[in-house]
PDB file of C-alpha atoms and ligand atoms in Angstrom:
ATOM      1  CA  UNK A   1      -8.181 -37.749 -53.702  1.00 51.00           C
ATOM      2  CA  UNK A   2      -5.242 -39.460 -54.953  1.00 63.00           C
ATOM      3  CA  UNK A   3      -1.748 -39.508 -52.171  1.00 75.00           C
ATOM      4  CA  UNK A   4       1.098 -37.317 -52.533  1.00 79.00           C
ATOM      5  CA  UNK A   5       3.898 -39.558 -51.193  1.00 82.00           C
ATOM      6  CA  UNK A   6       6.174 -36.894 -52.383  1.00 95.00           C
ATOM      7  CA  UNK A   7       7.517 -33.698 -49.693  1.00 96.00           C
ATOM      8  CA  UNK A   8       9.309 -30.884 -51.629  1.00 96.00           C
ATOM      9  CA  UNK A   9      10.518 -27.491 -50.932  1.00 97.00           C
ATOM     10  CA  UNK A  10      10.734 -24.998 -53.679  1.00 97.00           C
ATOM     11  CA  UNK A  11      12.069 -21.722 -53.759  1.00 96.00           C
ATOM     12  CA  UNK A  12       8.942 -19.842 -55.206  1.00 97.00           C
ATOM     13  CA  UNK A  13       5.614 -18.831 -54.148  1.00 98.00           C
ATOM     14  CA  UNK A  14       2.915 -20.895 -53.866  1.00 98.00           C
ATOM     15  CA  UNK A  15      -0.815 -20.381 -54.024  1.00 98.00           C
ATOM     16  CA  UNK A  16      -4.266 -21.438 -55.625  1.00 98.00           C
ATOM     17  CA  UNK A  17      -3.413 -21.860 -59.438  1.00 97.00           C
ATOM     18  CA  UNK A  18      -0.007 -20.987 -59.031  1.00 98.00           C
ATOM     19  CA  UNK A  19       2.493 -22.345 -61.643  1.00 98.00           C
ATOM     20  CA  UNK A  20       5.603 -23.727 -60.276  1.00 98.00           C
ATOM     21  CA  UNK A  21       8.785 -24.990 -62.565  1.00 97.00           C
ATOM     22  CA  UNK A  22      11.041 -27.721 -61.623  1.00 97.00           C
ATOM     23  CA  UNK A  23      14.416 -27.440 -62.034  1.00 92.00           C
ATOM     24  CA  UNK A  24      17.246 -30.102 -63.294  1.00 93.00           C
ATOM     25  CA  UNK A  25      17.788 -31.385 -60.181  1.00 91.00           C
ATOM     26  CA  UNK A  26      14.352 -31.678 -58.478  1.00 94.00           C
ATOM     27  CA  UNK A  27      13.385 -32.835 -62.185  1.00 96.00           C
ATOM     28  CA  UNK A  28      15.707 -35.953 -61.868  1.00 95.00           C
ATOM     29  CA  UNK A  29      14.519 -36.489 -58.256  1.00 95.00           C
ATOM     30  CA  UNK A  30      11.000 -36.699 -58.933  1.00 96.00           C
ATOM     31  CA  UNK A  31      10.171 -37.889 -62.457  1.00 96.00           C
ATOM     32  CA  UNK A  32      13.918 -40.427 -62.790  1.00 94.00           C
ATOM     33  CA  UNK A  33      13.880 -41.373 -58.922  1.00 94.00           C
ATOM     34  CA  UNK A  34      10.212 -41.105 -57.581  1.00 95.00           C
ATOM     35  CA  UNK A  35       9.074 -42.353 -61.456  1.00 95.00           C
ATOM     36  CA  UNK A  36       6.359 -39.474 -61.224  1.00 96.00           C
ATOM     37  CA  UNK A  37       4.351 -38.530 -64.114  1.00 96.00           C
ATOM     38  CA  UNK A  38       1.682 -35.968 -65.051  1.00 97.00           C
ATOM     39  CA  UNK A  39      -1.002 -35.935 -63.321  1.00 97.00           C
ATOM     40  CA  UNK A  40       1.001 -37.036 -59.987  1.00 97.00           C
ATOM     41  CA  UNK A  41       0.133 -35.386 -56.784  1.00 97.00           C
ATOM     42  CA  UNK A  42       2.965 -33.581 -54.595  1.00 97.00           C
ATOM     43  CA  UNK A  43       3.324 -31.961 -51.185  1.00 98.00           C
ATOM     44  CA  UNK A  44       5.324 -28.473 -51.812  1.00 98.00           C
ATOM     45  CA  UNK A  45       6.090 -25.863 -49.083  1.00 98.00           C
ATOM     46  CA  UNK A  46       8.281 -22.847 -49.555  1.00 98.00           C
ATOM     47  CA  UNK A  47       8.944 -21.840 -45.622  1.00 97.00           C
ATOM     48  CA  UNK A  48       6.472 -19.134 -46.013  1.00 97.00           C
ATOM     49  CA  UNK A  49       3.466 -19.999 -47.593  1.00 98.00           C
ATOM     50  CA  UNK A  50       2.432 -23.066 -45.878  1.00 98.00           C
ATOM     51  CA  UNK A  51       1.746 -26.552 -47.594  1.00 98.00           C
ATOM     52  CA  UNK A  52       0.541 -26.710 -50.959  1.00 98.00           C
ATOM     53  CA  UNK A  53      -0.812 -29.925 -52.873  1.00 98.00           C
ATOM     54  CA  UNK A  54       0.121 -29.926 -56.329  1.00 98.00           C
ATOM     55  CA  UNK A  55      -0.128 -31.830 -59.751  1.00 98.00           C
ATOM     56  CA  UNK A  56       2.621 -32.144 -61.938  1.00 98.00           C
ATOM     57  CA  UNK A  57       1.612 -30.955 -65.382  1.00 98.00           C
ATOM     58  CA  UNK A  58       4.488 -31.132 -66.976  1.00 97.00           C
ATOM     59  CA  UNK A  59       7.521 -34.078 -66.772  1.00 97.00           C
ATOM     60  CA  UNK A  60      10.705 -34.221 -68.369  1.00 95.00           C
ATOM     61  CA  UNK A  61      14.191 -35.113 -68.009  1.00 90.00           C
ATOM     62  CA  UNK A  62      15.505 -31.756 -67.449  1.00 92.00           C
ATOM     63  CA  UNK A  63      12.562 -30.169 -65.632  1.00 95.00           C
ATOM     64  CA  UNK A  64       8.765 -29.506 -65.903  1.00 97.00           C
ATOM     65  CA  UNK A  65       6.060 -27.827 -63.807  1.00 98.00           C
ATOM     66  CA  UNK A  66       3.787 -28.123 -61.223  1.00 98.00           C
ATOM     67  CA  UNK A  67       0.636 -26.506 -60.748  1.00 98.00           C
ATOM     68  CA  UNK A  68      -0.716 -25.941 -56.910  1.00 98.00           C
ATOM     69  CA  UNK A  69      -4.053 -27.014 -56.192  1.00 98.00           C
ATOM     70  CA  UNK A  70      -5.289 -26.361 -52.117  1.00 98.00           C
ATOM     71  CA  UNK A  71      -3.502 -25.318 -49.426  1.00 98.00           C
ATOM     72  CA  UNK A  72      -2.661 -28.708 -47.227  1.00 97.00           C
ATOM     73  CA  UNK A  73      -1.011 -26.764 -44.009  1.00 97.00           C
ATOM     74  CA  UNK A  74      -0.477 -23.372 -42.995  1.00 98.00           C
ATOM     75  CA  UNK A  75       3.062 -21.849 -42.445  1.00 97.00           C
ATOM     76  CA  UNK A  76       3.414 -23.426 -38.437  1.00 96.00           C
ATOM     77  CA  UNK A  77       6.395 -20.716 -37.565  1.00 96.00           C
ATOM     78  CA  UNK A  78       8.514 -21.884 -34.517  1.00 97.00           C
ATOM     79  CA  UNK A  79       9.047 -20.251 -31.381  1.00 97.00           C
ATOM     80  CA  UNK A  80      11.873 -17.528 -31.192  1.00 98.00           C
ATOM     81  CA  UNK A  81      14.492 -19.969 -30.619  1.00 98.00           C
ATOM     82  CA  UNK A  82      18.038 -19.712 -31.866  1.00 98.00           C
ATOM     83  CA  UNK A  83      20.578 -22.808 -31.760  1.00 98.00           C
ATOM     84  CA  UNK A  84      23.980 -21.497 -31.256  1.00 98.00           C
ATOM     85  CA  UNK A  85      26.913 -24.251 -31.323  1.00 98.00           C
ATOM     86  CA  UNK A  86      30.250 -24.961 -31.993  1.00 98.00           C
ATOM     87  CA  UNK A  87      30.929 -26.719 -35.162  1.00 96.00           C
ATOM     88  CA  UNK A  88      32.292 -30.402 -34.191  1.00 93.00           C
ATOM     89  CA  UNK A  89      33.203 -33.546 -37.355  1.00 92.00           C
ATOM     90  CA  UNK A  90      31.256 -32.872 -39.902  1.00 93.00           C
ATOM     91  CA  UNK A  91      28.880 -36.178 -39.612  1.00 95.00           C
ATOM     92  CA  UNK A  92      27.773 -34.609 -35.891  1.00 96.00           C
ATOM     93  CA  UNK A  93      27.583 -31.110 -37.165  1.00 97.00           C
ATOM     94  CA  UNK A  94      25.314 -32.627 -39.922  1.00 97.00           C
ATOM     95  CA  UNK A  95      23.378 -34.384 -37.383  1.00 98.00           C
ATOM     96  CA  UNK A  96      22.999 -31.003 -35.253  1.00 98.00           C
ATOM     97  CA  UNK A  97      21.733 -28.775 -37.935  1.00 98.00           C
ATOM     98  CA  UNK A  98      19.188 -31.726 -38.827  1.00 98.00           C
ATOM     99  CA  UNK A  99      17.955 -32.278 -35.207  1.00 98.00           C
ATOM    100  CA  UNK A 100      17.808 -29.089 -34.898  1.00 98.00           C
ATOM    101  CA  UNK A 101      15.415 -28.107 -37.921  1.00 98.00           C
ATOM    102  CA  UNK A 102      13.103 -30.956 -36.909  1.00 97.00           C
ATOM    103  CA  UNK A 103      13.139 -29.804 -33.328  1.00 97.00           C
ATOM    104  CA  UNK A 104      11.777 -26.623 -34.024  1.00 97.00           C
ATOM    105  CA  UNK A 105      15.030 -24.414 -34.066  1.00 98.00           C
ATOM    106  CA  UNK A 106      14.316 -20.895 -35.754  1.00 98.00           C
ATOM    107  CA  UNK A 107      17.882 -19.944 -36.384  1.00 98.00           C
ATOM    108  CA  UNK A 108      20.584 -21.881 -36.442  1.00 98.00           C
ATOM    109  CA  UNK A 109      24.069 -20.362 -35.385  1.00 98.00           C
ATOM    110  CA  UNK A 110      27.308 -22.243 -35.973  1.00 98.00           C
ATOM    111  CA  UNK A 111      30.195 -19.962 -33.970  1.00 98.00           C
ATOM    112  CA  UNK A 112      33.677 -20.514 -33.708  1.00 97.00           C
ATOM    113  CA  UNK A 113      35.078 -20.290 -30.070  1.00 98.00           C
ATOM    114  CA  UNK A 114      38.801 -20.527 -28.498  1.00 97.00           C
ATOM    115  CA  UNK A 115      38.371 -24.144 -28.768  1.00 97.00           C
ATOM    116  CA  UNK A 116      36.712 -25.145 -31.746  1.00 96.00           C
ATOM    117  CA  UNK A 117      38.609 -27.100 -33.941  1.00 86.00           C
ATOM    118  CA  UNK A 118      37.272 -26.267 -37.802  1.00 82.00           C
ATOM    119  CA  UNK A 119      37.412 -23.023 -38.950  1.00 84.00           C
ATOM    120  CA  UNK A 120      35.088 -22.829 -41.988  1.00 91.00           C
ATOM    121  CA  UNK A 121      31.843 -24.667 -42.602  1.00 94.00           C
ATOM    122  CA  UNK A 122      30.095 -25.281 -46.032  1.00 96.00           C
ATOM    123  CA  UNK A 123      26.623 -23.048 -45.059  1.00 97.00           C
ATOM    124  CA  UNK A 124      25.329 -23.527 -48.571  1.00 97.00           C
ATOM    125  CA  UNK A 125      25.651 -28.103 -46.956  1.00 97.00           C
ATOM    126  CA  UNK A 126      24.250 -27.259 -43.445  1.00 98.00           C
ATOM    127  CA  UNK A 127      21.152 -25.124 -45.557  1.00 98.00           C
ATOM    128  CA  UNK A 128      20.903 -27.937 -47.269  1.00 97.00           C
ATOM    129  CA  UNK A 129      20.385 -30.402 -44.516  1.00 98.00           C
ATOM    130  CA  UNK A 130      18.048 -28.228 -42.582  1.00 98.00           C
ATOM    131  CA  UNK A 131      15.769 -28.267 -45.593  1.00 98.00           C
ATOM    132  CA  UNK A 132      15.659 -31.871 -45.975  1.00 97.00           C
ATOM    133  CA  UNK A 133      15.121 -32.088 -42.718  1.00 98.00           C
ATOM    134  CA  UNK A 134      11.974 -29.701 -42.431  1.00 97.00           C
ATOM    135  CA  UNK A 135      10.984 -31.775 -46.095  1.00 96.00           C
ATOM    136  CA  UNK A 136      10.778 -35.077 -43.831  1.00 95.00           C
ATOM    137  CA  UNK A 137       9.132 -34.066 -40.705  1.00 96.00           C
ATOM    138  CA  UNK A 138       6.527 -32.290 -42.099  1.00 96.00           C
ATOM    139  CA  UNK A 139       7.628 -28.957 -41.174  1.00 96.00           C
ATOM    140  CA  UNK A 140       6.412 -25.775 -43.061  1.00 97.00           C
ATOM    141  CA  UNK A 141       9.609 -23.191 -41.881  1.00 98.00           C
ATOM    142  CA  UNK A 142      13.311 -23.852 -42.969  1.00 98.00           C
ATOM    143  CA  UNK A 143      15.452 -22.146 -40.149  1.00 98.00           C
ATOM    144  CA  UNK A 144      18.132 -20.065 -41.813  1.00 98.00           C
ATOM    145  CA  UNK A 145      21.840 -21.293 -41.045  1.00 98.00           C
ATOM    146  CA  UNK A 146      24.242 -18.662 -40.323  1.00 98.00           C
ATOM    147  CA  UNK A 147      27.877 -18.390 -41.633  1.00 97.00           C
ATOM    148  CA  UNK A 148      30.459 -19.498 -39.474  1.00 97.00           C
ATOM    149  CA  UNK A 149      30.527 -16.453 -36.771  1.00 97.00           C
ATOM    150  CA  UNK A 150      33.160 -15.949 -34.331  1.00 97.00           C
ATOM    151  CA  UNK A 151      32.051 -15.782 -30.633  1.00 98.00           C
ATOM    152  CA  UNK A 152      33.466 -11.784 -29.672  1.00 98.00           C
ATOM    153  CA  UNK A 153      31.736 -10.906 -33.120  1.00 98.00           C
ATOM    154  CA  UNK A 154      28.768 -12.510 -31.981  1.00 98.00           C
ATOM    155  CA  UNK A 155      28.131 -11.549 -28.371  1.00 98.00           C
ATOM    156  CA  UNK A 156      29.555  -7.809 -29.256  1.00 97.00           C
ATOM    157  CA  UNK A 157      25.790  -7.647 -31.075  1.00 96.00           C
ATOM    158  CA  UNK A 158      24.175  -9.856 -28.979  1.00 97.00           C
ATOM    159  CA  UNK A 159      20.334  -8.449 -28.737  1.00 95.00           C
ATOM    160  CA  UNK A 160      19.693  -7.586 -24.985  1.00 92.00           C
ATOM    161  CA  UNK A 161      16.322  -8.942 -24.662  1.00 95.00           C
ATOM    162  CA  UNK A 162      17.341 -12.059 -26.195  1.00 97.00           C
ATOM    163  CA  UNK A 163      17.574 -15.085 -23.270  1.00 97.00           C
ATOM    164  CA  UNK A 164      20.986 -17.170 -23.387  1.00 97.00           C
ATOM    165  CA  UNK A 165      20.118 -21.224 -21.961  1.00 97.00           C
ATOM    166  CA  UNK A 166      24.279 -21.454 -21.553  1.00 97.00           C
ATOM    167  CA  UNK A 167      24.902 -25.174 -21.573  1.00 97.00           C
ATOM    168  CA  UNK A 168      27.991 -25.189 -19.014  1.00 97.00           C
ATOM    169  CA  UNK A 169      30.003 -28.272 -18.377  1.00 96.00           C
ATOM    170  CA  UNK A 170      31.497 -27.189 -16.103  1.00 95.00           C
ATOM    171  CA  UNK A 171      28.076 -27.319 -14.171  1.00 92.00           C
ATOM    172  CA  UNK A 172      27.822 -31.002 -14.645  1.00 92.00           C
ATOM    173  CA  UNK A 173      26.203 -33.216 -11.717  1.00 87.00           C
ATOM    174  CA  UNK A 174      24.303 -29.763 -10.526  1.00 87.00           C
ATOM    175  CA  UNK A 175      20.702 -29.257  -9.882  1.00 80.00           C
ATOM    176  CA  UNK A 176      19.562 -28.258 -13.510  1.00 78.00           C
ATOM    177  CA  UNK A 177      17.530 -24.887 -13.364  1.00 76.00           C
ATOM    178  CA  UNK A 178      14.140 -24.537 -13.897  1.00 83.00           C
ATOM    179  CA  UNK A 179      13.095 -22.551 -16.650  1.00 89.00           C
ATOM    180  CA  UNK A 180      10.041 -20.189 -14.812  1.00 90.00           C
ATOM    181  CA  UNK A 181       7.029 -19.949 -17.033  1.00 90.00           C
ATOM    182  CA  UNK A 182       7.037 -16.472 -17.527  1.00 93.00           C
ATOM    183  CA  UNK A 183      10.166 -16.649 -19.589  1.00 95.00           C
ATOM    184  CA  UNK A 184       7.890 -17.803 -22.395  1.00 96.00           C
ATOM    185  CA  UNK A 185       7.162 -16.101 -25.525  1.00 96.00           C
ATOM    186  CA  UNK A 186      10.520 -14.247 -25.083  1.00 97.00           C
ATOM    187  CA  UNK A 187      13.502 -14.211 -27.665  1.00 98.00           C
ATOM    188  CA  UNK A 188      16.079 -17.332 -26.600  1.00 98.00           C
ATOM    189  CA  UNK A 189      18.896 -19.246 -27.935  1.00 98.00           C
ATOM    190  CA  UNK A 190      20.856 -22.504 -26.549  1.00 98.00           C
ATOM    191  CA  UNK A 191      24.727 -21.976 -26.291  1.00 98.00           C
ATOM    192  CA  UNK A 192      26.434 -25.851 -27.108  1.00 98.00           C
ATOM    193  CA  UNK A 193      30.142 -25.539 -26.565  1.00 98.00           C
ATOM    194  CA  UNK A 194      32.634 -27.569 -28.660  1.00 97.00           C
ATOM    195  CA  UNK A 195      34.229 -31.409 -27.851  1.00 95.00           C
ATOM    196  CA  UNK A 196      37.130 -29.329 -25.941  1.00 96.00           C
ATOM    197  CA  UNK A 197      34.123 -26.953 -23.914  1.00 97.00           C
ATOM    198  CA  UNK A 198      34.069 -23.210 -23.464  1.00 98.00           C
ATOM    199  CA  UNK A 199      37.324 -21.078 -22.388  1.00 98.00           C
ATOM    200  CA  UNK A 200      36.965 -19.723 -18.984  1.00 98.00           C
ATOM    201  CA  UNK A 201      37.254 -15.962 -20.236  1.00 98.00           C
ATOM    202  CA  UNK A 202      34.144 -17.224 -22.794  1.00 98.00           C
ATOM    203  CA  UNK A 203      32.403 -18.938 -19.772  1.00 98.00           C
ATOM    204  CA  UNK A 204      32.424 -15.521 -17.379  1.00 97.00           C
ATOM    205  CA  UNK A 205      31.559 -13.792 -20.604  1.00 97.00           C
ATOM    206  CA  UNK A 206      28.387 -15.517 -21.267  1.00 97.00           C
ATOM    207  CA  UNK A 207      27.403 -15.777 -17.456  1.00 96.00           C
ATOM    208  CA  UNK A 208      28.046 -11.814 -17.509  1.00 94.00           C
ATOM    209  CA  UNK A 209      24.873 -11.550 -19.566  1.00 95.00           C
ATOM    210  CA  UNK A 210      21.904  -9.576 -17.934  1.00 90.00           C
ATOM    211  CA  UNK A 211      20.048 -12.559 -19.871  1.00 94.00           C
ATOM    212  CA  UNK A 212      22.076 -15.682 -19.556  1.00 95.00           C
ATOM    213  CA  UNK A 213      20.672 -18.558 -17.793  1.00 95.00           C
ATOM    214  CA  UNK A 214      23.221 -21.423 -16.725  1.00 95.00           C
ATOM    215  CA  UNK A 215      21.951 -24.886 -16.631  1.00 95.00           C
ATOM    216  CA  UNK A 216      23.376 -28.513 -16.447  1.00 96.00           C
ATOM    217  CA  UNK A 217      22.460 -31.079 -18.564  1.00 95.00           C
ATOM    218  CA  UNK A 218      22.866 -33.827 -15.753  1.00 94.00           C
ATOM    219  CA  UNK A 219      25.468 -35.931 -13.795  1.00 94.00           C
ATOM    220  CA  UNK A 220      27.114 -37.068 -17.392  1.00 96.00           C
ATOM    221  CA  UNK A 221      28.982 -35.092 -19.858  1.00 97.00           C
ATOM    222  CA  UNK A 222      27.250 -35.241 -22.941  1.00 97.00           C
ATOM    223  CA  UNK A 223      29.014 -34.853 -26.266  1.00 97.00           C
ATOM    224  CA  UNK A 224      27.863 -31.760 -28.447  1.00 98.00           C
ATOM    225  CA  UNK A 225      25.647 -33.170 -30.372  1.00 98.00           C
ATOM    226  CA  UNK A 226      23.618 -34.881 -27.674  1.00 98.00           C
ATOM    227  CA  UNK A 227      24.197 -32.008 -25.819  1.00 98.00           C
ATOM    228  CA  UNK A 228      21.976 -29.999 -28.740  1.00 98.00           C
ATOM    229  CA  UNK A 229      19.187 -32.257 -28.803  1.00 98.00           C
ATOM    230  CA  UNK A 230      18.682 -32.696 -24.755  1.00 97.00           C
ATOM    231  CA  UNK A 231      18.788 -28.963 -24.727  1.00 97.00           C
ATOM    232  CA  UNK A 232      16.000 -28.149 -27.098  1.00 98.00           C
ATOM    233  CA  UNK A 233      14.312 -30.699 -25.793  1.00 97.00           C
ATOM    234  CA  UNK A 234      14.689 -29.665 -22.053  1.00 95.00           C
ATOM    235  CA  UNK A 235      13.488 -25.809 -23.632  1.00 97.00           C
ATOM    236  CA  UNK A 236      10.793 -27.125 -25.915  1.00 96.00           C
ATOM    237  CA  UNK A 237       9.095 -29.043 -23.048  1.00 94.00           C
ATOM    238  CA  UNK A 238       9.566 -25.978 -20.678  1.00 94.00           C
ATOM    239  CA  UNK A 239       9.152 -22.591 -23.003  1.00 96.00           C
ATOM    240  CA  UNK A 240       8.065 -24.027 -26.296  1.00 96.00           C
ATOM    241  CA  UNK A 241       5.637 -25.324 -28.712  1.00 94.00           C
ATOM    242  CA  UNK A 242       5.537 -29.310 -27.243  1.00 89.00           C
ATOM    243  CA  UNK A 243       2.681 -27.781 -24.543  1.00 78.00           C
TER     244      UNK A 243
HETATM  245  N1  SAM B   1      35.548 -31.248 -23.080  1.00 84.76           N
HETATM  246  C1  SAM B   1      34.568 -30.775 -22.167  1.00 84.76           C
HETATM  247  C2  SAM B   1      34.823 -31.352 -20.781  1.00 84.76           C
HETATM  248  O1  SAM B   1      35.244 -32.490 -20.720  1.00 84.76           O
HETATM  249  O2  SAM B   1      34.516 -30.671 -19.784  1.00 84.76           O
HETATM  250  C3  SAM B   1      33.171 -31.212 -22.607  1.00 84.76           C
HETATM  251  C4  SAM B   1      32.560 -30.462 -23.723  1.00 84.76           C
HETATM  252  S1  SAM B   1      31.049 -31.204 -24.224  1.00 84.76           S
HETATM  253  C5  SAM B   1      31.641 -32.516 -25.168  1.00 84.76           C
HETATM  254  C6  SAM B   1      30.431 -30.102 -25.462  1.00 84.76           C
HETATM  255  C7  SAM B   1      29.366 -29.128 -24.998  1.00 84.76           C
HETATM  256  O3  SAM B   1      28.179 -29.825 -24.646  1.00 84.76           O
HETATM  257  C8  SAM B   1      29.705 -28.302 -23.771  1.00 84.76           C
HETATM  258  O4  SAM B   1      30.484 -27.158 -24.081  1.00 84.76           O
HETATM  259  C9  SAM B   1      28.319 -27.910 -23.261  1.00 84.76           C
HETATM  260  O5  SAM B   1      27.787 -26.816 -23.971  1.00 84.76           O
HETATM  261  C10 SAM B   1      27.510 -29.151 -23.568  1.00 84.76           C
HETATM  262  N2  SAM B   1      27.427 -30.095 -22.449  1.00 84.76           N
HETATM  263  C11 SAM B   1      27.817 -31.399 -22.446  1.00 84.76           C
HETATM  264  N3  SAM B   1      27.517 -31.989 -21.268  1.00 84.76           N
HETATM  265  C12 SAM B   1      26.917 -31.050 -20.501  1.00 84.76           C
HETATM  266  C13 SAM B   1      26.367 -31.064 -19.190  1.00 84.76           C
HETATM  267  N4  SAM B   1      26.364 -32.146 -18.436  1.00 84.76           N
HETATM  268  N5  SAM B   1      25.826 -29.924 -18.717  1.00 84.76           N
HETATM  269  C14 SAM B   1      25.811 -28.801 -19.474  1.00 84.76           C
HETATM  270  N6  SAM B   1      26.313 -28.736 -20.736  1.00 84.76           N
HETATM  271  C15 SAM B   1      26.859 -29.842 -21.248  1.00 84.76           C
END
């Protein structure tokens, strides 16, 4: 069996025998960049029907096709976990979105609270990282990423059952709370503030949730980003899929 060195999502079905085209772009990436020609095996995943190896049956300059052979992986969904942060410089926000798909985020939630400093994000860019990201860890789901929401707009239709791990600041150096087993299985999402933290009207807001569970990440204060990936990895450990 020859090696697919290649990882691509595709926006189109997969399954045994099923044609796929490449477009202009994927066309230049694979048969300019990767030098692939027919005959070449690839990995393809979709974000619903698992992994697929296919050969390419067709390569040109401005596309070709792909034909799917046997199903590599099945579609591995994550646990019901929403990342909900404040947009920061776009390098970090970058970096959130990505740790975030490879972490095993099922949603991901940029908001704009009192204090955050950019107003608009480019979702059709942060999409895009979070599917490069799941095309490099070997992931089978692409979590969706949100527009830019504002945080009344959000918590006004905030689900009830949904679990809220508030990352608070202003609990720094406290005993960080455990997170009881039987919270597992349950809808949840992490709350990352921006660099200039949450107001204190949006702090007693969130901690007024029949759901909302405060923790501390530590003695240090932890910029956002960091912040992000030491919370899903405090909740993945605890409530996820790392046990
Ligand atoms: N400017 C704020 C201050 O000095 O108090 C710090 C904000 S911090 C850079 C950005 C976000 O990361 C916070 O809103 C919070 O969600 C999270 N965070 C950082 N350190 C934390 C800690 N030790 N405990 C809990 N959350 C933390």
């Amino acid at each position: 069996m020859k090696d697919a060195k290649v990882r691509l999502y595709v926006d189109h079905p997969l399954g045994a025998g099923q044609p796929v085209p490449v477009a202009r772009d994927q066309a230049h990436y694979l048969f300019g960049v990767m030098r692939l020609s027919e005959g070449a095996q690839v990995l393809l995943f979709n974000g619903q029907d698992g992994e697929w190896r296919a050969e390419v049956t067709q390569a040109g300059k401005r596309g070709g096709s792909l034909s799917c052979l046997d199903q590599t992986k099945p579609l591995q969904v994550p646990p019901d976990l929403w990342l909900v942060f404040a947009p920061i410089k776009k390098a970090r926000t970058d970096f959130i979105v990505e740790k975030a798909a490879e972490m095993g985020a099922a949603r991901i939630v940029p908001m704009q609270t009192e204090f955050t400093n950019s107003e608009r994000i480019r979702q059709d860019r942060l999409q895009a990282h979070a599917v490069e990201a799941a095309e490099q860890c070997g992931g089978t789901y692409v979590p969706e990423v949100s527009d830019l929401v504002k945080f009344d707009r959000l918590l006004a239709v905030w689900p009830e059952d949904r679990h809220i791990l508030f990352c608070d600041e202003a609990e720094v150096g406290s005993v960080t709370a455990q997170l009881s087993a039987d919270l597992r299985g349950k809808p949840w999402a992490i709350f990352i503030g921006p660099e200039g933290g949450f107001s204190d009207r949006e702090r007693a807001r969130l901690k007024d949730l029949p759901n909302a569970h405060v923790i501390s990440l530590g003695p240090r204060i932890l910029r956002a980003d960091t912040a992000a990936v030491a919370a899903m990895s405090l909740w993945q450990h605890a409530l996820g899929d790392w046990t």
